[in-house]
Amino acid sequence: MYIVKRILIMLLTIWVIASLTFLIMKFIPGDPFASDADVLPEEVLQNIRAKYNLDEPIAVQYVLYMRDLVTFDLGFSIQSETRSVNSIIADGAPASALLGLQALVIALVLGLLLGIVAALNHNKVLDYASMFIAIIGISVPSFILAPLLIKYFAVEWGMLPVASWGTWQHSILPTLALAATPLAVIARFMRSSMLEVTNQNYIKTADAKGLSKTKLVIRHGIRNAILPVISFIGPLFVSLITGTFVIEKIFAIPGIGRYFVDSIFNRDYPVIMGTTIFFSVLLVLTLFIIDISYRYIDPRIKLTSGGE
């Protein structure tokens, strides 16, 4: 019953997001064909608008768009009339997803490690060193870190390629630039959670009974401290993929971000709406999966419609 309820909420959320995105695009001042008004005859412009149903009332456009959305048809790009939005997403998604996944893995592994080390060495040198790294990661945004990585690792030292996409070496610098901030956030989050857990009475009791430090940390400390971090993974994963927009531009990566940024400048409404809905669906699905996974990570959590 709980899963059915969550699926219905997911569908409702996606519908609301799709509706709001559609209305925002329609009420933004301007016309995607305004730049062609001085070049093309009025009859031609009218035919082009009719092709994209822009000559219809907004209510009719909405119904037509939702009808196509139900069949997973996101329409055709205005700037590239021969390409559908579905094909644009299919072409760009693999690069964006790979970059986001790599950044997520690095952020999780190193962030959790730094957080655990800092918590177990509270107010010691390792704690200060770990948090110093975390502060640097939070303070330096990815669009500033990226040029620095290019300058030293690619230009001055010649260790890695500057840009483009093709081999695993091309993904190293953009992955590091993208992973820095979430790594720092996870480290601070895990440190706080670990400190809170290690101060619980059951941890002190297990320690007093002579349970080894390693078993105490792994069985009781990390398992309970990691739950708040897991709830952060869903939004983090989607934000990493969407966060590749700027990174993809800097490193000339053929991901969705390049098409999304270009579509904003060109007022390519179908691409803007299609990519926005695509990322919204990703976020909702990820949150749903993490919600369900709680039951298997911590058996004390029950999946009930009443939230008990």
PDB file of C-alpha atoms in Angstrom:
ATOM      1  CA  MET A   1       0.000   0.000   0.000  1.00  0.00           C
ATOM      2  CA  TYR A   2       2.841   2.354   0.863  1.00  0.00           C
ATOM      3  CA  ILE A   3       4.593   1.723  -2.459  1.00  0.00           C
ATOM      4  CA  VAL A   4       1.371   2.317  -4.413  1.00  0.00           C
ATOM      5  CA  LYS A   5       0.829   5.589  -2.535  1.00  0.00           C
ATOM      6  CA  ARG A   6       4.411   6.678  -3.257  1.00  0.00           C
ATOM      7  CA  ILE A   7       4.002   5.883  -6.969  1.00  0.00           C
ATOM      8  CA  LEU A   8       0.829   7.980  -7.137  1.00  0.00           C
ATOM      9  CA  ILE A   9       2.622  10.858  -5.392  1.00  0.00           C
ATOM     10  CA  MET A  10       5.485  10.503  -7.884  1.00  0.00           C
ATOM     11  CA  LEU A  11       3.128  10.762 -10.842  1.00  0.00           C
ATOM     12  CA  LEU A  12       1.369  13.759  -9.302  1.00  0.00           C
ATOM     13  CA  THR A  13       4.717  15.477  -8.659  1.00  0.00           C
ATOM     14  CA  ILE A  14       5.880  14.916 -12.240  1.00  0.00           C
ATOM     15  CA  TRP A  15       2.570  16.283 -13.570  1.00  0.00           C
ATOM     16  CA  VAL A  16       2.858  19.417 -11.405  1.00  0.00           C
ATOM     17  CA  ILE A  17       6.462  20.011 -12.501  1.00  0.00           C
ATOM     18  CA  ALA A  18       5.585  19.480 -16.164  1.00  0.00           C
ATOM     19  CA  SER A  19       2.615  21.856 -15.875  1.00  0.00           C
ATOM     20  CA  LEU A  20       4.620  24.581 -14.116  1.00  0.00           C
ATOM     21  CA  THR A  21       7.466  24.265 -16.621  1.00  0.00           C
ATOM     22  CA  PHE A  22       5.023  24.571 -19.512  1.00  0.00           C
ATOM     23  CA  LEU A  23       3.322  27.661 -18.045  1.00  0.00           C
ATOM     24  CA  ILE A  24       6.621  29.371 -17.198  1.00  0.00           C
ATOM     25  CA  MET A  25       7.861  28.887 -20.759  1.00  0.00           C
ATOM     26  CA  LYS A  26       4.621  30.285 -22.186  1.00  0.00           C
ATOM     27  CA  PHE A  27       4.552  33.376 -19.991  1.00  0.00           C
ATOM     28  CA  ILE A  28       8.200  34.341 -20.510  1.00  0.00           C
ATOM     29  CA  PRO A  29       8.278  37.464 -22.725  1.00  0.00           C
ATOM     30  CA  GLY A  30       9.650  36.968 -26.221  1.00  0.00           C
ATOM     31  CA  ASP A  31       9.318  34.646 -29.175  1.00  0.00           C
ATOM     32  CA  PRO A  32      11.738  31.900 -30.282  1.00  0.00           C
ATOM     33  CA  PHE A  33      11.312  33.143 -33.854  1.00  0.00           C
ATOM     34  CA  ALA A  34      11.759  36.854 -33.106  1.00  0.00           C
ATOM     35  CA  SER A  35      15.264  36.870 -34.602  1.00  0.00           C
ATOM     36  CA  ASP A  36      13.864  35.549 -37.897  1.00  0.00           C
ATOM     37  CA  ALA A  37      11.115  38.162 -38.174  1.00  0.00           C
ATOM     38  CA  ASP A  38      13.266  40.467 -40.320  1.00  0.00           C
ATOM     39  CA  VAL A  39      14.477  37.657 -42.554  1.00  0.00           C
ATOM     40  CA  LEU A  40      11.506  35.401 -43.228  1.00  0.00           C
ATOM     41  CA  PRO A  41       8.134  36.438 -44.690  1.00  0.00           C
ATOM     42  CA  GLU A  42       5.203  36.563 -42.280  1.00  0.00           C
ATOM     43  CA  GLU A  43       3.522  33.612 -44.026  1.00  0.00           C
ATOM     44  CA  VAL A  44       6.556  31.424 -43.421  1.00  0.00           C
ATOM     45  CA  LEU A  45       6.703  32.444 -39.748  1.00  0.00           C
ATOM     46  CA  GLN A  46       3.035  31.586 -39.350  1.00  0.00           C
ATOM     47  CA  ASN A  47       3.625  28.140 -40.852  1.00  0.00           C
ATOM     48  CA  ILE A  48       6.562  27.521 -38.498  1.00  0.00           C
ATOM     49  CA  ARG A  49       4.515  28.599 -35.462  1.00  0.00           C
ATOM     50  CA  ALA A  50       1.699  26.317 -36.594  1.00  0.00           C
ATOM     51  CA  LYS A  51       4.145  23.407 -36.794  1.00  0.00           C
ATOM     52  CA  TYR A  52       4.905  23.816 -33.071  1.00  0.00           C
ATOM     53  CA  ASN A  53       1.248  24.583 -32.200  1.00  0.00           C
ATOM     54  CA  LEU A  54       2.246  28.099 -31.141  1.00  0.00           C
ATOM     55  CA  ASP A  55      -0.705  29.553 -33.037  1.00  0.00           C
ATOM     56  CA  GLU A  56      -3.136  27.718 -30.763  1.00  0.00           C
ATOM     57  CA  PRO A  57      -4.507  29.067 -27.449  1.00  0.00           C
ATOM     58  CA  ILE A  58      -2.373  28.202 -24.415  1.00  0.00           C
ATOM     59  CA  ALA A  59      -5.015  25.779 -23.102  1.00  0.00           C
ATOM     60  CA  VAL A  60      -4.952  23.831 -26.381  1.00  0.00           C
ATOM     61  CA  GLN A  61      -1.138  23.844 -26.419  1.00  0.00           C
ATOM     62  CA  TYR A  62      -1.149  22.461 -22.868  1.00  0.00           C
ATOM     63  CA  VAL A  63      -3.505  19.605 -23.725  1.00  0.00           C
ATOM     64  CA  LEU A  64      -1.477  18.704 -26.828  1.00  0.00           C
ATOM     65  CA  TYR A  65       1.793  18.802 -24.881  1.00  0.00           C
ATOM     66  CA  MET A  66       0.448  16.607 -22.076  1.00  0.00           C
ATOM     67  CA  ARG A  67      -0.963  14.169 -24.631  1.00  0.00           C
ATOM     68  CA  ASP A  68       2.479  13.801 -26.206  1.00  0.00           C
ATOM     69  CA  LEU A  69       4.166  13.641 -22.791  1.00  0.00           C
ATOM     70  CA  VAL A  70       2.059  10.645 -21.790  1.00  0.00           C
ATOM     71  CA  THR A  71       3.445   8.803 -24.823  1.00  0.00           C
ATOM     72  CA  PHE A  72       7.005   9.954 -23.933  1.00  0.00           C
ATOM     73  CA  ASP A  73       7.126  12.260 -26.941  1.00  0.00           C
ATOM     74  CA  LEU A  74       8.937  15.482 -25.972  1.00  0.00           C
ATOM     75  CA  GLY A  75       8.612  17.058 -29.409  1.00  0.00           C
ATOM     76  CA  PHE A  76      11.220  18.479 -31.782  1.00  0.00           C
ATOM     77  CA  SER A  77      13.892  21.090 -31.184  1.00  0.00           C
ATOM     78  CA  ILE A  78      13.116  24.518 -32.652  1.00  0.00           C
ATOM     79  CA  GLN A  79      16.752  25.248 -33.482  1.00  0.00           C
ATOM     80  CA  SER A  80      17.420  21.819 -34.944  1.00  0.00           C
ATOM     81  CA  GLU A  81      14.164  20.877 -36.644  1.00  0.00           C
ATOM     82  CA  THR A  82      15.365  17.419 -37.710  1.00  0.00           C
ATOM     83  CA  ARG A  83      16.203  16.339 -34.149  1.00  0.00           C
ATOM     84  CA  SER A  84      13.707  15.313 -31.526  1.00  0.00           C
ATOM     85  CA  VAL A  85      14.183  16.229 -27.886  1.00  0.00           C
ATOM     86  CA  ASN A  86      14.182  12.501 -27.092  1.00  0.00           C
ATOM     87  CA  SER A  87      17.210  11.952 -29.342  1.00  0.00           C
ATOM     88  CA  ILE A  88      19.005  14.984 -27.864  1.00  0.00           C
ATOM     89  CA  ILE A  89      18.543  13.603 -24.347  1.00  0.00           C
ATOM     90  CA  ALA A  90      19.549  10.097 -25.493  1.00  0.00           C
ATOM     91  CA  ASP A  91      22.749  11.474 -27.047  1.00  0.00           C
ATOM     92  CA  GLY A  92      23.737  13.679 -24.114  1.00  0.00           C
ATOM     93  CA  ALA A  93      22.561  11.622 -21.132  1.00  0.00           C
ATOM     94  CA  PRO A  94      25.331   8.966 -21.175  1.00  0.00           C
ATOM     95  CA  ALA A  95      28.156  11.516 -20.874  1.00  0.00           C
ATOM     96  CA  SER A  96      26.329  13.533 -18.198  1.00  0.00           C
ATOM     97  CA  ALA A  97      25.350  10.397 -16.258  1.00  0.00           C
ATOM     98  CA  LEU A  98      28.872   8.955 -16.386  1.00  0.00           C
ATOM     99  CA  LEU A  99      30.380  12.225 -15.211  1.00  0.00           C
ATOM    100  CA  GLY A 100      27.789  12.550 -12.438  1.00  0.00           C
ATOM    101  CA  LEU A 101      28.205   8.938 -11.291  1.00  0.00           C
ATOM    102  CA  GLN A 102      31.989   9.194 -11.178  1.00  0.00           C
ATOM    103  CA  ALA A 103      31.763  12.404  -9.166  1.00  0.00           C
ATOM    104  CA  LEU A 104      29.191  10.804  -6.841  1.00  0.00           C
ATOM    105  CA  VAL A 105      31.397   7.755  -6.167  1.00  0.00           C
ATOM    106  CA  ILE A 106      34.455   9.902  -5.449  1.00  0.00           C
ATOM    107  CA  ALA A 107      32.450  12.286  -3.260  1.00  0.00           C
ATOM    108  CA  LEU A 108      30.889   9.417  -1.298  1.00  0.00           C
ATOM    109  CA  VAL A 109      34.030   7.342  -0.786  1.00  0.00           C
ATOM    110  CA  LEU A 110      36.370  10.187   0.124  1.00  0.00           C
ATOM    111  CA  GLY A 111      33.693  12.221   1.907  1.00  0.00           C
ATOM    112  CA  LEU A 112      32.641   9.336   4.146  1.00  0.00           C
ATOM    113  CA  LEU A 113      36.277   8.454   4.828  1.00  0.00           C
ATOM    114  CA  LEU A 114      37.183  12.022   5.783  1.00  0.00           C
ATOM    115  CA  GLY A 115      34.088  12.336   7.960  1.00  0.00           C
ATOM    116  CA  ILE A 116      34.757   9.073   9.799  1.00  0.00           C
ATOM    117  CA  VAL A 117      38.448   9.876  10.316  1.00  0.00           C
ATOM    118  CA  ALA A 118      37.565  13.354  11.608  1.00  0.00           C
ATOM    119  CA  ALA A 119      34.941  12.004  14.037  1.00  0.00           C
ATOM    120  CA  LEU A 120      37.178   9.235  15.408  1.00  0.00           C
ATOM    121  CA  ASN A 121      39.962  11.766  15.951  1.00  0.00           C
ATOM    122  CA  HIS A 122      37.786  14.544  17.352  1.00  0.00           C
ATOM    123  CA  ASN A 123      39.746  17.722  18.167  1.00  0.00           C
ATOM    124  CA  LYS A 124      42.985  16.129  16.987  1.00  0.00           C
ATOM    125  CA  VAL A 125      45.282  16.834  14.020  1.00  0.00           C
ATOM    126  CA  LEU A 126      43.436  14.469  11.643  1.00  0.00           C
ATOM    127  CA  ASP A 127      40.126  16.097  12.556  1.00  0.00           C
ATOM    128  CA  TYR A 128      41.448  19.588  11.807  1.00  0.00           C
ATOM    129  CA  ALA A 129      43.138  18.426   8.589  1.00  0.00           C
ATOM    130  CA  SER A 130      39.995  16.690   7.313  1.00  0.00           C
ATOM    131  CA  MET A 131      37.785  19.684   8.061  1.00  0.00           C
ATOM    132  CA  PHE A 132      40.322  22.046   6.471  1.00  0.00           C
ATOM    133  CA  ILE A 133      40.052  20.020   3.247  1.00  0.00           C
ATOM    134  CA  ALA A 134      36.255  20.141   3.556  1.00  0.00           C
ATOM    135  CA  ILE A 135      36.251  23.924   4.011  1.00  0.00           C
ATOM    136  CA  ILE A 136      38.424  24.351   0.905  1.00  0.00           C
ATOM    137  CA  GLY A 137      36.060  22.120  -1.063  1.00  0.00           C
ATOM    138  CA  ILE A 138      33.006  24.115   0.000  1.00  0.00           C
ATOM    139  CA  SER A 139      34.664  27.516  -0.487  1.00  0.00           C
ATOM    140  CA  VAL A 140      35.960  26.951  -4.029  1.00  0.00           C
ATOM    141  CA  PRO A 141      33.106  26.498  -6.564  1.00  0.00           C
ATOM    142  CA  SER A 142      33.504  24.030  -9.418  1.00  0.00           C
ATOM    143  CA  PHE A 143      33.632  26.719 -12.127  1.00  0.00           C
ATOM    144  CA  ILE A 144      36.721  28.197 -10.412  1.00  0.00           C
ATOM    145  CA  LEU A 145      38.340  24.881  -9.566  1.00  0.00           C
ATOM    146  CA  ALA A 146      37.932  23.632 -13.161  1.00  0.00           C
ATOM    147  CA  PRO A 147      40.166  26.305 -14.798  1.00  0.00           C
ATOM    148  CA  LEU A 148      42.768  25.780 -12.054  1.00  0.00           C
ATOM    149  CA  LEU A 149      42.857  22.041 -12.762  1.00  0.00           C
ATOM    150  CA  ILE A 150      43.175  22.733 -16.493  1.00  0.00           C
ATOM    151  CA  LYS A 151      45.961  25.276 -15.936  1.00  0.00           C
ATOM    152  CA  TYR A 152      48.166  22.985 -13.864  1.00  0.00           C
ATOM    153  CA  PHE A 153      47.331  19.385 -14.799  1.00  0.00           C
ATOM    154  CA  ALA A 154      46.726  19.977 -18.518  1.00  0.00           C
ATOM    155  CA  VAL A 155      48.584  23.112 -19.631  1.00  0.00           C
ATOM    156  CA  GLU A 156      51.633  23.414 -17.362  1.00  0.00           C
ATOM    157  CA  TRP A 157      52.278  19.801 -16.397  1.00  0.00           C
ATOM    158  CA  GLY A 158      50.768  18.109 -19.473  1.00  0.00           C
ATOM    159  CA  MET A 159      49.504  15.163 -17.427  1.00  0.00           C
ATOM    160  CA  LEU A 160      45.915  15.083 -18.696  1.00  0.00           C
ATOM    161  CA  PRO A 161      43.973  16.253 -21.788  1.00  0.00           C
ATOM    162  CA  VAL A 162      42.540  19.763 -21.679  1.00  0.00           C
ATOM    163  CA  ALA A 163      39.002  19.123 -22.890  1.00  0.00           C
ATOM    164  CA  SER A 164      36.741  17.025 -25.144  1.00  0.00           C
ATOM    165  CA  TRP A 165      35.432  13.519 -24.398  1.00  0.00           C
ATOM    166  CA  GLY A 166      36.593  10.121 -25.520  1.00  0.00           C
ATOM    167  CA  THR A 167      38.864   8.237 -23.139  1.00  0.00           C
ATOM    168  CA  TRP A 168      38.803   7.826 -19.366  1.00  0.00           C
ATOM    169  CA  GLN A 169      41.604  10.392 -19.090  1.00  0.00           C
ATOM    170  CA  HIS A 170      39.240  13.047 -20.449  1.00  0.00           C
ATOM    171  CA  SER A 171      36.864  12.482 -17.526  1.00  0.00           C
ATOM    172  CA  ILE A 172      39.385  12.866 -14.687  1.00  0.00           C
ATOM    173  CA  LEU A 173      39.584  16.661 -14.441  1.00  0.00           C
ATOM    174  CA  PRO A 174      35.848  17.380 -14.862  1.00  0.00           C
ATOM    175  CA  THR A 175      35.038  14.623 -12.360  1.00  0.00           C
ATOM    176  CA  LEU A 176      37.400  16.102  -9.760  1.00  0.00           C
ATOM    177  CA  ALA A 177      36.026  19.602 -10.336  1.00  0.00           C
ATOM    178  CA  LEU A 178      32.464  18.350  -9.948  1.00  0.00           C
ATOM    179  CA  ALA A 179      33.132  16.121  -6.907  1.00  0.00           C
ATOM    180  CA  ALA A 180      34.968  18.666  -4.739  1.00  0.00           C
ATOM    181  CA  THR A 181      31.980  20.473  -3.215  1.00  0.00           C
ATOM    182  CA  PRO A 182      29.735  17.417  -2.521  1.00  0.00           C
ATOM    183  CA  LEU A 183      32.784  15.599  -1.098  1.00  0.00           C
ATOM    184  CA  ALA A 184      33.269  18.413   1.404  1.00  0.00           C
ATOM    185  CA  VAL A 185      29.570  18.523   2.300  1.00  0.00           C
ATOM    186  CA  ILE A 186      29.425  14.745   2.846  1.00  0.00           C
ATOM    187  CA  ALA A 187      32.582  14.873   5.001  1.00  0.00           C
ATOM    188  CA  ARG A 188      31.112  17.497   7.322  1.00  0.00           C
ATOM    189  CA  PHE A 189      27.734  15.750   7.351  1.00  0.00           C
ATOM    190  CA  MET A 190      29.282  12.357   8.187  1.00  0.00           C
ATOM    191  CA  ARG A 191      31.515  13.847  10.888  1.00  0.00           C
ATOM    192  CA  SER A 192      28.554  15.430  12.674  1.00  0.00           C
ATOM    193  CA  SER A 193      26.481  12.259  12.357  1.00  0.00           C
ATOM    194  CA  MET A 194      29.318  10.037  13.619  1.00  0.00           C
ATOM    195  CA  LEU A 195      29.946  12.299  16.616  1.00  0.00           C
ATOM    196  CA  GLU A 196      26.267  12.163  17.503  1.00  0.00           C
ATOM    197  CA  VAL A 197      26.119   8.372  17.195  1.00  0.00           C
ATOM    198  CA  THR A 198      29.319   7.705  19.151  1.00  0.00           C
ATOM    199  CA  ASN A 199      27.905   9.673  22.075  1.00  0.00           C
ATOM    200  CA  GLN A 200      24.820   7.446  22.297  1.00  0.00           C
ATOM    201  CA  ASN A 201      24.441   5.188  25.342  1.00  0.00           C
ATOM    202  CA  TYR A 202      24.355   1.939  23.359  1.00  0.00           C
ATOM    203  CA  ILE A 203      27.767   2.765  21.859  1.00  0.00           C
ATOM    204  CA  LYS A 204      29.199   3.451  25.312  1.00  0.00           C
ATOM    205  CA  THR A 205      27.663   0.219  26.606  1.00  0.00           C
ATOM    206  CA  ALA A 206      29.151  -1.828  23.749  1.00  0.00           C
ATOM    207  CA  ASP A 207      32.512  -0.192  24.390  1.00  0.00           C
ATOM    208  CA  ALA A 208      32.322  -0.973  28.089  1.00  0.00           C
ATOM    209  CA  LYS A 209      31.590  -4.639  27.293  1.00  0.00           C
ATOM    210  CA  GLY A 210      34.914  -4.846  25.496  1.00  0.00           C
ATOM    211  CA  LEU A 211      33.761  -4.837  21.865  1.00  0.00           C
ATOM    212  CA  SER A 212      36.740  -4.101  19.639  1.00  0.00           C
ATOM    213  CA  LYS A 213      37.112  -0.581  18.249  1.00  0.00           C
ATOM    214  CA  THR A 214      36.830  -1.812  14.642  1.00  0.00           C
ATOM    215  CA  LYS A 215      33.614  -3.779  15.230  1.00  0.00           C
ATOM    216  CA  LEU A 216      32.182  -0.937  17.277  1.00  0.00           C
ATOM    217  CA  VAL A 217      32.767   1.570  14.477  1.00  0.00           C
ATOM    218  CA  ILE A 218      31.638  -0.650  11.593  1.00  0.00           C
ATOM    219  CA  ARG A 219      28.678  -2.485  13.174  1.00  0.00           C
ATOM    220  CA  HIS A 220      27.176   0.325  15.204  1.00  0.00           C
ATOM    221  CA  GLY A 221      28.838   3.617  14.371  1.00  0.00           C
ATOM    222  CA  ILE A 222      28.967   3.799  10.580  1.00  0.00           C
ATOM    223  CA  ARG A 223      25.746   1.863   9.969  1.00  0.00           C
ATOM    224  CA  ASN A 224      23.677   4.283  12.035  1.00  0.00           C
ATOM    225  CA  ALA A 225      25.575   7.444  11.157  1.00  0.00           C
ATOM    226  CA  ILE A 226      25.297   6.844   7.419  1.00  0.00           C
ATOM    227  CA  LEU A 227      21.465   6.973   7.347  1.00  0.00           C
ATOM    228  CA  PRO A 228      21.238  10.798   7.175  1.00  0.00           C
ATOM    229  CA  VAL A 229      23.885  10.754   4.435  1.00  0.00           C
ATOM    230  CA  ILE A 230      21.863   8.259   2.383  1.00  0.00           C
ATOM    231  CA  SER A 231      18.875  10.603   2.402  1.00  0.00           C
ATOM    232  CA  PHE A 232      21.204  13.167   0.846  1.00  0.00           C
ATOM    233  CA  ILE A 233      22.349  10.896  -2.010  1.00  0.00           C
ATOM    234  CA  GLY A 234      19.210  11.234  -4.154  1.00  0.00           C
ATOM    235  CA  PRO A 235      19.192  15.016  -4.517  1.00  0.00           C
ATOM    236  CA  LEU A 236      23.007  14.952  -4.658  1.00  0.00           C
ATOM    237  CA  PHE A 237      23.056  12.570  -7.629  1.00  0.00           C
ATOM    238  CA  VAL A 238      20.600  14.661  -9.629  1.00  0.00           C
ATOM    239  CA  SER A 239      22.339  17.901  -8.632  1.00  0.00           C
ATOM    240  CA  LEU A 240      25.642  16.433  -9.807  1.00  0.00           C
ATOM    241  CA  ILE A 241      24.160  15.634 -13.217  1.00  0.00           C
ATOM    242  CA  THR A 242      22.558  19.058 -13.512  1.00  0.00           C
ATOM    243  CA  GLY A 243      25.687  20.596 -12.029  1.00  0.00           C
ATOM    244  CA  THR A 244      27.594  19.315 -15.034  1.00  0.00           C
ATOM    245  CA  PHE A 245      26.033  22.094 -17.134  1.00  0.00           C
ATOM    246  CA  VAL A 246      28.835  24.570 -16.420  1.00  0.00           C
ATOM    247  CA  ILE A 247      31.527  21.877 -16.241  1.00  0.00           C
ATOM    248  CA  GLU A 248      30.430  20.478 -19.600  1.00  0.00           C
ATOM    249  CA  LYS A 249      30.814  23.909 -21.150  1.00  0.00           C
ATOM    250  CA  ILE A 250      34.284  24.421 -19.668  1.00  0.00           C
ATOM    251  CA  PHE A 251      35.562  20.986 -20.712  1.00  0.00           C
ATOM    252  CA  ALA A 252      33.610  20.783 -24.012  1.00  0.00           C
ATOM    253  CA  ILE A 253      31.808  17.599 -22.948  1.00  0.00           C
ATOM    254  CA  PRO A 254      28.923  16.483 -25.224  1.00  0.00           C
ATOM    255  CA  GLY A 255      26.382  16.081 -22.437  1.00  0.00           C
ATOM    256  CA  ILE A 256      22.861  17.325 -21.839  1.00  0.00           C
ATOM    257  CA  GLY A 257      24.215  20.474 -20.220  1.00  0.00           C
ATOM    258  CA  ARG A 258      25.503  21.797 -23.534  1.00  0.00           C
ATOM    259  CA  TYR A 259      22.085  21.434 -25.153  1.00  0.00           C
ATOM    260  CA  PHE A 260      20.299  22.893 -22.138  1.00  0.00           C
ATOM    261  CA  VAL A 261      22.483  26.014 -21.980  1.00  0.00           C
ATOM    262  CA  ASP A 262      22.194  26.545 -25.739  1.00  0.00           C
ATOM    263  CA  SER A 263      18.415  26.065 -25.602  1.00  0.00           C
ATOM    264  CA  ILE A 264      18.079  28.866 -23.029  1.00  0.00           C
ATOM    265  CA  PHE A 265      19.976  31.328 -25.204  1.00  0.00           C
ATOM    266  CA  ASN A 266      18.009  30.252 -28.296  1.00  0.00           C
ATOM    267  CA  ARG A 267      14.612  30.097 -26.523  1.00  0.00           C
ATOM    268  CA  ASP A 268      14.277  26.504 -27.665  1.00  0.00           C
ATOM    269  CA  TYR A 269      11.189  25.781 -25.552  1.00  0.00           C
ATOM    270  CA  PRO A 270      10.812  22.052 -26.329  1.00  0.00           C
ATOM    271  CA  VAL A 271      14.434  21.343 -25.308  1.00  0.00           C
ATOM    272  CA  ILE A 272      14.141  23.435 -22.127  1.00  0.00           C
ATOM    273  CA  MET A 273      10.917  21.722 -21.092  1.00  0.00           C
ATOM    274  CA  GLY A 274      12.105  18.267 -22.120  1.00  0.00           C
ATOM    275  CA  THR A 275      15.388  18.403 -20.202  1.00  0.00           C
ATOM    276  CA  THR A 276      13.707  19.943 -17.148  1.00  0.00           C
ATOM    277  CA  ILE A 277      11.105  17.176 -17.037  1.00  0.00           C
ATOM    278  CA  PHE A 278      13.796  14.545 -17.626  1.00  0.00           C
ATOM    279  CA  PHE A 279      15.825  15.717 -14.615  1.00  0.00           C
ATOM    280  CA  SER A 280      12.675  16.021 -12.510  1.00  0.00           C
ATOM    281  CA  VAL A 281      11.760  12.409 -13.268  1.00  0.00           C
ATOM    282  CA  LEU A 282      15.309  11.363 -12.362  1.00  0.00           C
ATOM    283  CA  LEU A 283      15.081  13.158  -9.020  1.00  0.00           C
ATOM    284  CA  VAL A 284      11.670  11.742  -8.136  1.00  0.00           C
ATOM    285  CA  LEU A 285      12.687   8.194  -9.075  1.00  0.00           C
ATOM    286  CA  THR A 286      15.940   8.432  -7.119  1.00  0.00           C
ATOM    287  CA  LEU A 287      14.149   9.682  -4.009  1.00  0.00           C
ATOM    288  CA  PHE A 288      11.634   6.842  -4.361  1.00  0.00           C
ATOM    289  CA  ILE A 289      14.382   4.215  -4.598  1.00  0.00           C
ATOM    290  CA  ILE A 290      16.206   5.649  -1.572  1.00  0.00           C
ATOM    291  CA  ASP A 291      12.934   5.756   0.381  1.00  0.00           C
ATOM    292  CA  ILE A 292      12.394   2.060  -0.290  1.00  0.00           C
ATOM    293  CA  SER A 293      16.028   1.185   0.446  1.00  0.00           C
ATOM    294  CA  TYR A 294      15.735   2.562   3.997  1.00  0.00           C
ATOM    295  CA  ARG A 295      13.838  -0.585   4.983  1.00  0.00           C
ATOM    296  CA  TYR A 296      16.775  -2.791   4.013  1.00  0.00           C
ATOM    297  CA  ILE A 297      19.469  -0.552   5.477  1.00  0.00           C
ATOM    298  CA  ASP A 298      17.743  -0.190   8.838  1.00  0.00           C
ATOM    299  CA  PRO A 299      15.134  -2.900   9.657  1.00  0.00           C
ATOM    300  CA  ARG A 300      13.723  -0.637  12.399  1.00  0.00           C
ATOM    301  CA  ILE A 301      12.204   1.575   9.673  1.00  0.00           C
ATOM    302  CA  LYS A 302       8.831   0.271   8.520  1.00  0.00           C
ATOM    303  CA  LEU A 303       7.257   1.178   5.185  1.00  0.00           C
ATOM    304  CA  THR A 304       3.714   2.108   6.109  1.00  0.00           C
ATOM    305  CA  SER A 305       1.294   4.528   4.555  1.00  0.00           C
ATOM    306  CA  GLY A 306       0.821   6.168   7.911  1.00  0.00           C
ATOM    307  CA  GLY A 307       4.526   6.957   8.180  1.00  0.00           C
ATOM    308  CA  GLU A 308       4.913   4.894  11.398  1.00  0.00           C
TER     309      GLU A 308
END
